[in-house]
Coordinates of C-alpha atoms in Angstrom, one line a residue:
X243 CA 265.5 297.2 67.1
X244 CA 267.5 294.3 68.2
X245 CA 267.4 290.7 66.9
X246 CA 265.2 288.0 68.3
X247 CA 267.9 287.1 70.8
X248 CA 269.3 290.5 71.5
X249 CA 269.4 289.9 75.2
X250 CA 272.0 287.5 76.6
X251 CA 269.6 285.3 78.5
X252 CA 267.4 284.8 75.5
X253 CA 270.3 283.9 73.2
X254 CA 271.5 281.2 75.6
X255 CA 268.2 279.4 75.6
X256 CA 267.5 276.2 73.7
X257 CA 265.7 276.4 70.4
X258 CA 264.1 273.6 68.3
X259 CA 264.8 270.6 70.4
X260 CA 261.4 269.8 72.0
X261 CA 261.9 269.7 75.7
X262 CA 259.8 267.6 78.0
X263 CA 256.6 269.4 78.5
X264 CA 256.8 271.5 75.4
X265 CA 255.1 271.3 72.1
X266 CA 256.7 270.1 68.9
X267 CA 255.9 272.4 66.0
X268 CA 254.9 269.5 63.8
X269 CA 252.4 267.9 66.2
X270 CA 249.8 270.6 66.4
X271 CA 250.3 272.6 69.3
X272 CA 247.7 274.3 67.7
X273 CA 249.4 276.9 67.3
X274 CA 249.6 277.6 66.5
X275 CA 247.5 276.3 65.5
X276 CA 248.5 276.4 65.8
X277 CA 250.9 276.4 70.8
X278 CA 253.1 274.0 76.9
X279 CA 255.4 275.6 74.3
X280 CA 259.1 276.0 74.7
X281 CA 259.3 279.8 75.2
X282 CA 262.6 280.0 73.2
X283 CA 261.0 278.1 70.3
X284 CA 258.0 280.4 70.5
X285 CA 260.2 283.5 70.5
X286 CA 262.3 282.2 67.6
X287 CA 259.3 281.3 65.4
X288 CA 257.5 284.6 66.1
X289 CA 260.6 286.6 65.3
X290 CA 260.7 284.8 61.9
X291 CA 257.0 285.2 61.2
X292 CA 256.2 281.5 61.4
X293 CA 253.0 280.6 63.2
X294 CA 252.4 276.8 63.2
X295 CA 248.7 277.1 64.2
X296 CA 247.2 273.9 62.8
X297 CA 247.3 270.1 62.9
X298 CA 246.9 268.6 59.4
X299 CA 244.1 266.0 59.4
X300 CA 242.6 263.6 56.9
X301 CA 238.9 262.9 56.5
X302 CA 237.7 259.4 55.4
X303 CA 234.1 259.3 54.2
X304 CA 231.6 256.6 53.7
X305 CA 227.8 256.5 53.2
X306 CA 224.9 254.2 53.8
X307 CA 221.4 253.7 52.4
X308 CA 221.7 256.5 49.9
X309 CA 218.7 257.6 47.9
X310 CA 218.7 255.8 44.5
X311 CA 218.2 258.4 41.9
X312 CA 218.9 256.2 38.8
X313 CA 216.2 254.3 37.0
X314 CA 218.1 251.5 35.3
X315 CA 220.9 251.2 37.9
X316 CA 222.1 252.5 41.2
X317 CA 223.5 255.9 41.9
X318 CA 227.1 256.8 41.2
X319 CA 228.0 258.8 44.4
X320 CA 230.7 261.3 44.9
X321 CA 231.2 263.5 48.1
X322 CA 232.4 267.1 48.1
X323 CA 233.6 268.6 51.4
X324 CA 233.5 272.3 52.2
X325 CA 234.6 274.6 55.0
X326 CA 232.0 277.2 55.9
X327 CA 233.6 280.6 56.4
X328 CA 232.5 283.2 58.9
X329 CA 230.7 285.1 56.1
X330 CA 228.7 282.0 55.1
X331 CA 230.7 281.3 52.0
X332 CA 231.5 277.6 51.3
X333 CA 235.2 276.9 50.5
X334 CA 235.8 273.6 48.8
X335 CA 238.3 271.4 50.5
X336 CA 238.2 268.4 48.2
X337 CA 236.2 265.7 46.4
X338 CA 236.2 261.9 46.7
X339 CA 236.3 259.6 43.7
X340 CA 233.1 258.5 42.0
X341 CA 232.0 255.0 43.0
X342 CA 229.8 253.3 40.4
X343 CA 226.5 251.8 41.2
X344 CA 226.7 251.8 45.0
X345 CA 224.3 253.1 47.6
X346 CA 226.7 252.2 50.4
X347 CA 230.0 253.7 49.2
X348 CA 233.3 253.7 51.1
X349 CA 235.4 256.3 49.4
X350 CA 239.2 255.8 49.2
X351 CA 240.2 259.3 48.4
X352 CA 240.9 261.3 51.6
X353 CA 240.2 264.9 52.2
X354 CA 242.8 267.1 53.9
X355 CA 241.8 269.7 56.4
X356 CA 243.9 272.0 58.7
X357 CA 242.5 271.7 62.2
X358 CA 242.7 275.0 64.1
X359 CA 241.7 274.6 67.7
X360 CA 241.0 278.3 68.2
X361 CA 238.3 278.4 65.4
X362 CA 234.9 276.8 65.2
X363 CA 235.4 275.1 61.8
X364 CA 232.0 274.1 60.3
X365 CA 232.3 271.4 57.6
X366 CA 229.6 270.9 55.0
X367 CA 229.3 267.7 53.0
X368 CA 227.4 267.4 49.7
X369 CA 226.8 264.0 48.1
X370 CA 226.0 263.8 44.4
X371 CA 224.9 261.2 41.9
X372 CA 227.3 261.7 39.0
X373 CA 226.1 261.6 35.5
X374 CA 227.6 258.8 33.4
X375 CA 229.1 261.3 30.8
X376 CA 231.5 262.4 33.5
X377 CA 232.7 259.0 34.5
X378 CA 236.0 259.2 32.6
X379 CA 236.8 262.7 33.7
X380 CA 238.8 263.9 36.6
X381 CA 236.6 264.7 39.6
X382 CA 237.9 268.3 39.5
X383 CA 236.4 268.6 36.1
X384 CA 233.0 267.5 37.1
X385 CA 230.5 270.3 36.9
X386 CA 228.4 270.0 40.1
X387 CA 225.4 271.8 38.7
X388 CA 225.0 269.0 36.1
X389 CA 224.8 266.3 38.8
X390 CA 221.8 265.0 40.8
X391 CA 222.0 266.3 44.4
X392 CA 221.6 263.4 46.8
X393 CA 221.8 265.3 50.2
X394 CA 223.9 267.3 52.5
X395 CA 225.1 267.3 56.1
X396 CA 227.2 269.5 58.3
X397 CA 229.0 269.5 61.6
X398 CA 231.8 271.2 63.5
X399 CA 235.2 269.5 62.9
X400 CA 235.6 269.5 66.7
X401 CA 232.5 267.3 67.0
X402 CA 234.3 264.5 65.1
X403 CA 237.6 264.9 67.0
X404 CA 236.0 264.6 70.4
X405 CA 234.4 261.3 69.6
X406 CA 236.4 258.5 71.1
X407 CA 236.8 256.6 67.8
X408 CA 237.1 259.9 65.9
X409 CA 234.1 259.0 63.8
X410 CA 230.7 260.7 63.4
X411 CA 227.6 259.6 61.5
X412 CA 225.2 262.2 60.1
X413 CA 221.9 262.0 58.4
X414 CA 221.8 263.5 54.9
X415 CA 219.1 266.1 54.2
X416 CA 217.5 267.1 50.9
X417 CA 214.6 269.6 50.8
X418 CA 213.5 268.2 47.4
X419 CA 212.9 264.7 48.7
X420 CA 210.9 263.6 51.7
X421 CA 212.0 260.8 54.0
X422 CA 215.5 259.5 54.6
X423 CA 218.3 260.3 52.1
X424 CA 220.8 258.0 53.9
X425 CA 223.7 258.6 56.2
X426 CA 227.3 259.9 55.9
X427 CA 230.1 258.8 58.2
X428 CA 233.2 260.9 58.7
X429 CA 236.4 259.6 60.3
X430 CA 239.4 261.8 61.0
X431 CA 243.0 260.9 61.3
X432 CA 246.2 263.0 61.8
X433 CA 248.5 263.1 58.8
X434 CA 251.7 263.4 60.9
X435 CA 254.2 261.0 59.4
X436 CA 255.3 259.8 62.8
X437 CA 255.0 260.8 66.4
X438 CA 258.2 259.1 67.3
X439 CA 260.8 261.3 68.9
X440 CA 264.2 260.7 70.3
X441 CA 265.3 262.2 73.6
X442 CA 269.0 262.7 74.0
X443 CA 271.2 264.1 76.8
X444 CA 274.6 265.2 75.6
X445 CA 277.7 266.1 77.5
X446 CA 281.2 267.1 76.5
X447 CA 284.6 266.8 78.1
X448 CA 287.9 268.6 77.8
X449 CA 286.6 271.3 75.4
X450 CA 289.1 273.9 74.1
X451 CA 288.8 277.2 76.0
X452 CA 288.0 280.1 73.7
X453 CA 287.8 282.8 76.4
X454 CA 290.7 284.7 77.9
X455 CA 289.5 285.7 81.4
X456 CA 287.1 282.9 82.0
X457 CA 286.1 279.5 80.5
X458 CA 283.9 279.0 77.4
X459 CA 280.1 279.1 77.5
X460 CA 279.4 276.1 75.2
X461 CA 276.3 275.2 73.4
X462 CA 275.5 272.6 70.6
X463 CA 273.8 273.3 67.3
X464 CA 272.4 270.3 65.4
X465 CA 271.7 270.4 61.7
X466 CA 270.2 267.9 59.3
X467 CA 271.9 267.3 55.9
X468 CA 269.4 267.3 53.1
X469 CA 269.8 266.0 49.6
X470 CA 268.8 269.3 48.0
X471 CA 271.5 271.4 49.6
X472 CA 273.5 272.1 52.7
X473 CA 272.7 271.5 56.4
X474 CA 269.5 272.8 57.9
X475 CA 269.7 273.7 61.6
X476 CA 267.0 271.9 63.5
X477 CA 267.8 272.8 67.1
X478 CA 270.4 274.2 69.5
X479 CA 270.9 273.5 73.2
X480 CA 271.1 276.1 75.9
X481 CA 274.5 277.6 76.6
X482 CA 276.3 276.3 79.8
X483 CA 278.2 279.2 81.3
X484 CA 281.9 279.0 82.2
X485 CA 282.3 275.2 81.7
X486 CA 284.6 273.1 79.6
X487 CA 282.8 269.9 80.6
X488 CA 279.2 270.8 80.1
X489 CA 276.1 268.7 80.5
X490 CA 273.1 270.0 78.6
X491 CA 269.4 269.6 79.2
X492 CA 267.6 266.9 77.2
X493 CA 267.1 267.5 73.6
X494 CA 264.0 265.9 71.9
X495 CA 264.1 265.5 68.2
X496 CA 261.0 264.5 66.2
X497 CA 261.1 262.4 63.1
X498 CA 260.0 265.4 61.2
X499 CA 263.3 267.0 62.2
X500 CA 265.8 264.2 61.8
X501 CA 264.2 262.4 58.9
X502 CA 265.5 258.9 59.6
X503 CA 267.8 257.1 62.0
X504 CA 270.6 256.9 59.4
X505 CA 270.2 260.5 58.1
X506 CA 273.5 262.3 58.8
X507 CA 273.5 265.1 61.4
X508 CA 276.1 267.8 61.9
X509 CA 276.7 268.5 65.6
X510 CA 278.7 271.7 66.2
X511 CA 279.9 273.0 69.5
X512 CA 280.2 276.8 69.9
X513 CA 281.4 279.2 72.6
X514 CA 278.5 281.5 73.2
X515 CA 279.1 285.3 72.8
X516 CA 276.5 287.9 73.5
X517 CA 277.5 289.7 70.4
X518 CA 276.3 286.8 68.3
X519 CA 279.8 286.0 67.0
X520 CA 279.9 282.5 68.5
X521 CA 283.2 280.8 68.1
X522 CA 283.3 277.2 66.8
X523 CA 285.0 274.9 69.3
X524 CA 284.6 271.8 67.2
X525 CA 282.2 269.6 65.3
X526 CA 281.4 266.1 64.2
X527 CA 279.0 264.3 61.9
X528 CA 276.8 261.4 63.2
X529 CA 273.5 259.9 62.5
X530 CA 271.0 259.0 65.3
X531 CA 272.1 255.4 64.8
X532 CA 275.7 256.4 65.5
X533 CA 274.6 258.4 68.6
X534 CA 272.6 255.4 69.9
X535 CA 275.8 253.3 69.5
X536 CA 277.8 255.8 71.5
X537 CA 275.2 255.6 74.3
X538 CA 275.3 251.8 74.4
X539 CA 279.0 251.6 74.3
X540 CA 279.4 254.6 76.8
X541 CA 282.0 255.9 74.4
X542 CA 282.9 259.4 73.4
X543 CA 283.5 260.8 69.9
X544 CA 286.2 263.3 69.3
X545 CA 285.3 266.7 67.9
X546 CA 287.2 268.0 64.9
X547 CA 288.0 271.3 63.4
X548 CA 289.4 272.4 60.0
X549 CA 292.8 274.1 60.3
X550 CA 294.8 275.3 57.3
X551 CA 292.7 273.1 55.1
X552 CA 293.2 270.0 57.2
X553 CA 290.8 268.3 59.6
X554 CA 292.3 268.4 63.1
X555 CA 291.1 265.9 65.7
X556 CA 290.6 267.7 69.0
X557 CA 290.9 266.5 72.6
X558 CA 287.3 267.4 73.4
X559 CA 284.8 264.6 73.1
X560 CA 281.0 264.4 72.9
X561 CA 279.1 261.8 74.9
X562 CA 275.5 260.6 74.9
X563 CA 274.3 260.0 78.4
X564 CA 270.7 259.3 77.5
X565 CA 269.2 258.0 74.3
X566 CA 265.6 256.9 74.3
X567 CA 262.6 256.9 71.9
X568 CA 259.3 258.1 73.1
X569 CA 255.9 259.0 71.6
X570 CA 254.8 262.6 71.4
X571 CA 251.0 262.6 71.8
X572 CA 249.1 265.5 70.2
X573 CA 246.3 267.7 71.5
X574 CA 244.0 265.7 69.3
X575 CA 245.1 262.4 70.9
X576 CA 244.1 263.6 74.3
X577 CA 240.8 265.2 73.3
X578 CA 239.6 262.3 71.2
X579 CA 240.5 259.8 74.0
X580 CA 238.1 261.5 76.4
X581 CA 240.0 264.5 78.0
X582 CA 237.8 267.5 78.6
X583 CA 238.3 271.2 78.7
X584 CA 236.2 272.8 81.4
X585 CA 235.3 276.5 80.9
X586 CA 235.0 279.1 83.7
X587 CA 234.4 282.9 83.4
X588 CA 235.1 285.9 85.6
X589 CA 233.6 289.3 84.7
X590 CA 234.9 292.8 85.8
X591 CA 232.2 294.7 87.8
X592 CA 234.3 297.7 88.6
X593 CA 232.9 301.2 88.3
X594 CA 235.3 302.2 85.5
X595 CA 233.1 300.3 83.1
X596 CA 230.5 303.0 83.4
X597 CA 226.8 303.0 84.4
X598 CA 225.2 299.9 82.8
X599 CA 222.1 302.1 82.1
X600 CA 224.2 304.4 79.9
X601 CA 224.7 303.5 76.3
X602 CA 228.4 304.4 76.4
X603 CA 229.0 301.9 79.3
X604 CA 231.0 298.7 78.5
X605 CA 228.2 296.9 80.4
X606 CA 225.3 298.4 78.5
X607 CA 222.7 295.8 77.5
X608 CA 221.3 296.9 74.1
X609 CA 217.5 296.4 73.9
X610 CA 217.9 295.6 70.2
X611 CA 220.2 292.7 70.9
X612 CA 223.6 294.2 69.9
X613 CA 226.2 292.5 72.0
X614 CA 228.5 294.6 74.3
X615 CA 232.2 293.7 74.5
X616 CA 231.7 291.4 77.5
X617 CA 228.9 289.5 75.8
X618 CA 231.0 289.2 72.6
X619 CA 233.9 287.7 74.5
X620 CA 231.7 285.2 76.3
X621 CA 230.0 284.1 73.1
X622 CA 233.0 283.9 70.9
X623 CA 235.4 282.1 73.3
X624 CA 232.6 280.0 74.8
X625 CA 231.4 278.8 71.4
X626 CA 234.8 277.1 70.9
X627 CA 235.3 275.8 74.4
X628 CA 231.8 274.3 74.9
X629 CA 232.4 271.7 72.3
X630 CA 235.0 270.1 74.6
X631 CA 233.0 270.2 77.8
X632 CA 230.5 267.3 78.0
X633 CA 228.2 268.6 80.7
X634 CA 228.4 272.3 79.7
X635 CA 228.0 273.5 83.3
X636 CA 230.3 276.5 83.7
X637 CA 231.4 278.2 87.0
X638 CA 230.8 282.0 86.5
X639 CA 231.9 284.7 88.8
X640 CA 232.1 288.5 89.0
X641 CA 234.7 290.6 90.7
X642 CA 235.0 294.2 91.9
X643 CA 231.2 294.6 92.5
X644 CA 229.1 295.6 95.5
X645 CA 226.9 292.6 96.2
X646 CA 223.4 292.7 97.7
X647 CA 224.8 292.6 101.3
X648 CA 226.6 295.8 100.6
X649 CA 230.1 294.4 100.6
X650 CA 232.6 294.6 97.8
X651 CA 233.5 291.2 96.6
X652 CA 236.4 290.1 94.3
X653 CA 234.8 286.7 93.6
X654 CA 231.1 286.3 93.8
X655 CA 228.8 283.8 92.0
X656 CA 227.3 285.5 88.9
X657 CA 224.0 283.7 89.3
X658 CA 223.4 285.2 92.8
X659 CA 223.6 281.8 94.6
X660 CA 225.6 281.8 97.8
X661 CA 226.7 278.2 97.3
X662 CA 226.6 277.2 93.6
X663 CA 228.7 279.0 91.0
X664 CA 227.8 276.9 87.9
X665 CA 225.4 277.9 85.2
X666 CA 224.2 275.8 82.3
X667 CA 225.7 276.6 78.9
X668 CA 226.8 279.8 77.3
X669 CA 223.2 281.0 77.5
X670 CA 223.3 280.5 81.2
X671 CA 226.4 282.7 81.5
X672 CA 224.8 285.4 79.4
X673 CA 221.6 285.3 81.5
X674 CA 223.4 285.3 84.8
X675 CA 225.5 288.2 83.6
X676 CA 222.5 290.3 82.6
X677 CA 220.7 289.5 85.9
X678 CA 223.9 290.4 87.9
X679 CA 224.0 293.9 86.3
X680 CA 220.6 294.6 87.8
X681 CA 221.5 293.5 91.3
X682 CA 225.2 294.1 91.7
X683 CA 226.6 297.6 92.0
X684 CA 229.8 298.5 90.2
X685 CA 232.7 299.3 92.6
X686 CA 236.4 298.4 92.5
X687 CA 239.4 298.1 92.5
X688 CA 240.4 295.6 89.8
X689 CA 241.8 292.5 91.6
X690 CA 242.4 289.2 89.9
X691 CA 244.0 287.2 92.7
X692 CA 240.9 285.8 94.3
X693 CA 239.3 284.5 91.1
X694 CA 242.6 282.9 89.9
X695 CA 243.0 281.2 93.3
X696 CA 239.4 280.0 93.2
X697 CA 239.8 278.5 89.7
X698 CA 243.1 277.0 90.7
X699 CA 241.5 275.3 93.7
X700 CA 238.9 273.7 91.5
X701 CA 241.6 272.5 89.1
X702 CA 243.7 271.2 92.0
X703 CA 240.7 269.3 93.6
X704 CA 240.0 267.5 90.3
X705 CA 243.5 265.9 90.4
X706 CA 242.5 263.6 93.3
X707 CA 239.7 262.0 91.3
X708 CA 240.2 262.8 87.6
X709 CA 243.3 263.6 85.6
X710 CA 241.5 263.9 82.4
X711 CA 240.1 267.4 83.0
X712 CA 241.8 270.7 82.0
X713 CA 240.3 274.0 83.1
X714 CA 240.2 277.3 81.2
X715 CA 239.4 280.6 83.1
X716 CA 238.3 283.5 80.9
X717 CA 238.8 286.9 82.6
X718 CA 237.2 289.9 81.0
X719 CA 238.3 293.2 82.3
X720 CA 238.5 296.9 81.5
X721 CA 241.0 298.1 84.0
X722 CA 244.6 298.3 85.1
X723 CA 245.4 295.8 87.8
X724 CA 245.7 297.0 91.4
X725 CA 247.2 293.8 92.7
X726 CA 249.8 293.0 90.1
X727 CA 252.2 291.2 92.4
X728 CA 249.4 289.3 94.1
X729 CA 248.2 288.2 90.7
X730 CA 251.6 287.1 89.7
X731 CA 251.9 285.1 92.9
X732 CA 248.5 283.5 92.2
X733 CA 249.6 282.7 88.6
X734 CA 252.8 281.1 89.7
X735 CA 250.9 278.8 92.1
X736 CA 248.3 278.0 89.5
X737 CA 251.0 277.0 86.9
X738 CA 251.3 273.7 88.8
X739 CA 247.6 272.8 88.0
X740 CA 245.7 271.8 84.9
X741 CA 244.6 275.4 84.2
X742 CA 245.0 278.1 81.5
X743 CA 243.9 281.7 81.8
X744 CA 242.6 283.8 78.9
X745 CA 242.4 287.5 79.6
X746 CA 240.4 289.9 77.3
X747 CA 240.9 293.6 77.8
X748 CA 237.9 295.8 76.9
X749 CA 237.8 299.5 76.6
X750 CA 240.6 302.0 76.2
X751 CA 242.7 301.4 79.4
X752 CA 246.5 300.9 79.4
X753 CA 246.9 297.2 79.5
X754 CA 250.8 297.1 79.7
X755 CA 250.6 295.1 82.9
X756 CA 248.7 292.3 81.1
X757 CA 251.6 291.9 78.7
X758 CA 253.7 291.1 81.8
X759 CA 251.3 288.4 82.8
X760 CA 251.2 286.9 79.3
X761 CA 255.0 286.2 79.5
X762 CA 255.3 286.0 75.7
X763 CA 258.8 287.5 76.0
X764 CA 260.3 284.1 76.9
X765 CA 260.7 285.0 80.7
X766 CA 258.4 283.1 83.0
X767 CA 256.7 284.8 85.8
X768 CA 258.4 285.0 89.2
X769 CA 256.6 285.2 92.5
X770 CA 257.4 287.5 95.4
X771 CA 259.3 284.6 97.0
X772 CA 261.5 284.0 94.0
X773 CA 259.6 281.0 92.7
X774 CA 259.4 280.7 88.9
X775 CA 256.2 279.6 87.2
X776 CA 256.3 276.0 86.0
X777 CA 254.9 277.1 82.6
X778 CA 253.2 280.0 80.9
X779 CA 249.4 279.7 81.4
X780 CA 248.2 283.2 80.4
X781 CA 247.2 284.6 77.1
X782 CA 246.1 288.2 76.8
X783 CA 244.3 290.0 73.9
X784 CA 243.1 293.6 74.0
X785 CA 239.9 294.0 72.1
X786 CA 240.9 297.3 70.6
X787 CA 243.8 295.5 68.8
X788 CA 241.6 292.9 67.2
X789 CA 241.3 294.0 63.6
X790 CA 238.9 291.4 62.4
X791 CA 235.7 289.7 63.5
X792 CA 235.1 286.6 65.5
X793 CA 237.8 284.5 64.0
X794 CA 240.6 287.0 64.7
X795 CA 239.4 287.5 68.2
X796 CA 239.3 283.8 69.0
X797 CA 242.6 283.1 67.2
X798 CA 244.3 285.7 69.3
X799 CA 242.9 284.2 72.5
X800 CA 243.3 280.5 71.9
X801 CA 246.3 280.0 69.7
X802 CA 248.5 279.1 72.7
X803 CA 246.0 276.9 74.5
X804 CA 246.8 273.5 72.9
X805 CA 250.5 274.1 73.7
X806 CA 249.7 275.0 77.3
X807 CA 247.5 271.9 77.6
X808 CA 250.3 269.7 76.2
X809 CA 252.9 271.3 78.4
X810 CA 251.0 270.3 81.5
X811 CA 250.2 266.7 80.3
X812 CA 253.8 266.1 79.3
X813 CA 255.4 267.6 82.4
X814 CA 253.2 265.2 84.5
X815 CA 253.8 262.3 82.1
X816 CA 250.0 262.0 81.6
X817 CA 249.1 259.9 78.6
X818 CA 245.9 259.9 76.6
X819 CA 243.2 257.6 77.9
X820 CA 243.4 254.1 76.4

């Protein structure tokens, strides 16, 4: 197998410098938690097994009106925070300090948690009154079974994040005591050191030519010098073909990458070769402060190259055409400020699913309550998305079915209404789906174009009145597409709108075409007219390749969603709500 950039086009793409509309790896693209992403960056990190699927958060805790369990004094409270795993096991995340004699404690110790958008993360909080014999011990050494249990509370992490002030107050519960046990307030903050980024546009002039029959194909590689060793590459630009006076696309470096304004950076200019043996044209060492000075003075800096042990100053110069600081807002910034994700679903009613009355059908409704593949996808994905949709009214469609009027429709309302497509909550989708199986005949072929266009129209219409909505269409299907090019055309058009599309493949069909739609190979979709998609908006997961339970399924589907969300917001320069 070839390397991660074995094809020429891939090797010439930029890596690591966050482009406008892409997701910095340190600001939670979710995704990948980890995920909007610079396709070259995505390809690079995947090839190296790195999946940044989370945003690191800090929880601050306080309590009020706690139950007093001491006789001669007040309680000495400590809080313990757990993450509830899918099997019900509680995993401890951390403990606060013990505050003496206080029924309204405000704990200083913060609890760290990795926020993963694609998982419903249930937090459980226990508050204890700590026995005085433990007061001089480390909180880690406190044996919880020896302490008086004050009360507990639980919530999904997303419930806190979606609050405008990122704060949530819960009532503590204790089965042993009747009445109120007090309240617990949780506040969440990101632990990113800084969201400051610097956007730079470089160009060079009079570069030495390293090719014989043409001109060099130059690109820049930027590395940060660290105290513990040599330079660490942090990004490279794209290669500009056949040009000795190249101008590169903007590079955006986060503070996580460059460290500080006076930290030395090594900037090397190479002639790109498809073999991977890139030839050094020249290099220089500058800090961001130096680069800003070059920009203000509109001056160039000469490249150098070591020759026979001596540093030779070259004719070629590096210029900084643009140098500006900007803020990189994260997915959490948008959601907590009031942005909403709006969920839509489209279900495959083609005959290849099998007779719904037969137990081997993918649409079989089990009388004992066991979910079929379609119901599993609706429940697992919907359980995550519904936290971010305030009214929880979801458009739901079917496609490829013969409706009650005898015609085959490739986008019909799942609830049977000729006018209204929305149903209430995930339960509404499940009910409408079960009812549709009794009234709609399975037909075909498998066509996505109409449901994608319908979802895109809803997303487009929202722009005229509200830019704080982002739409997610879940398509569940069992078959190979009949309208691949029409679907690609619809996706390219839809890439301009606030919309992402999640596709779940059920059954044993060949889903090779879906991988094309997913565009995870770094090449964006191209329409029949030659137009290239603005961004990647599709994520595909075949059910038969999901090796785990709910978490694995949802991780596979939603790991790219925060990045896709951010790519849209940043490409339109949409800021979080104030």
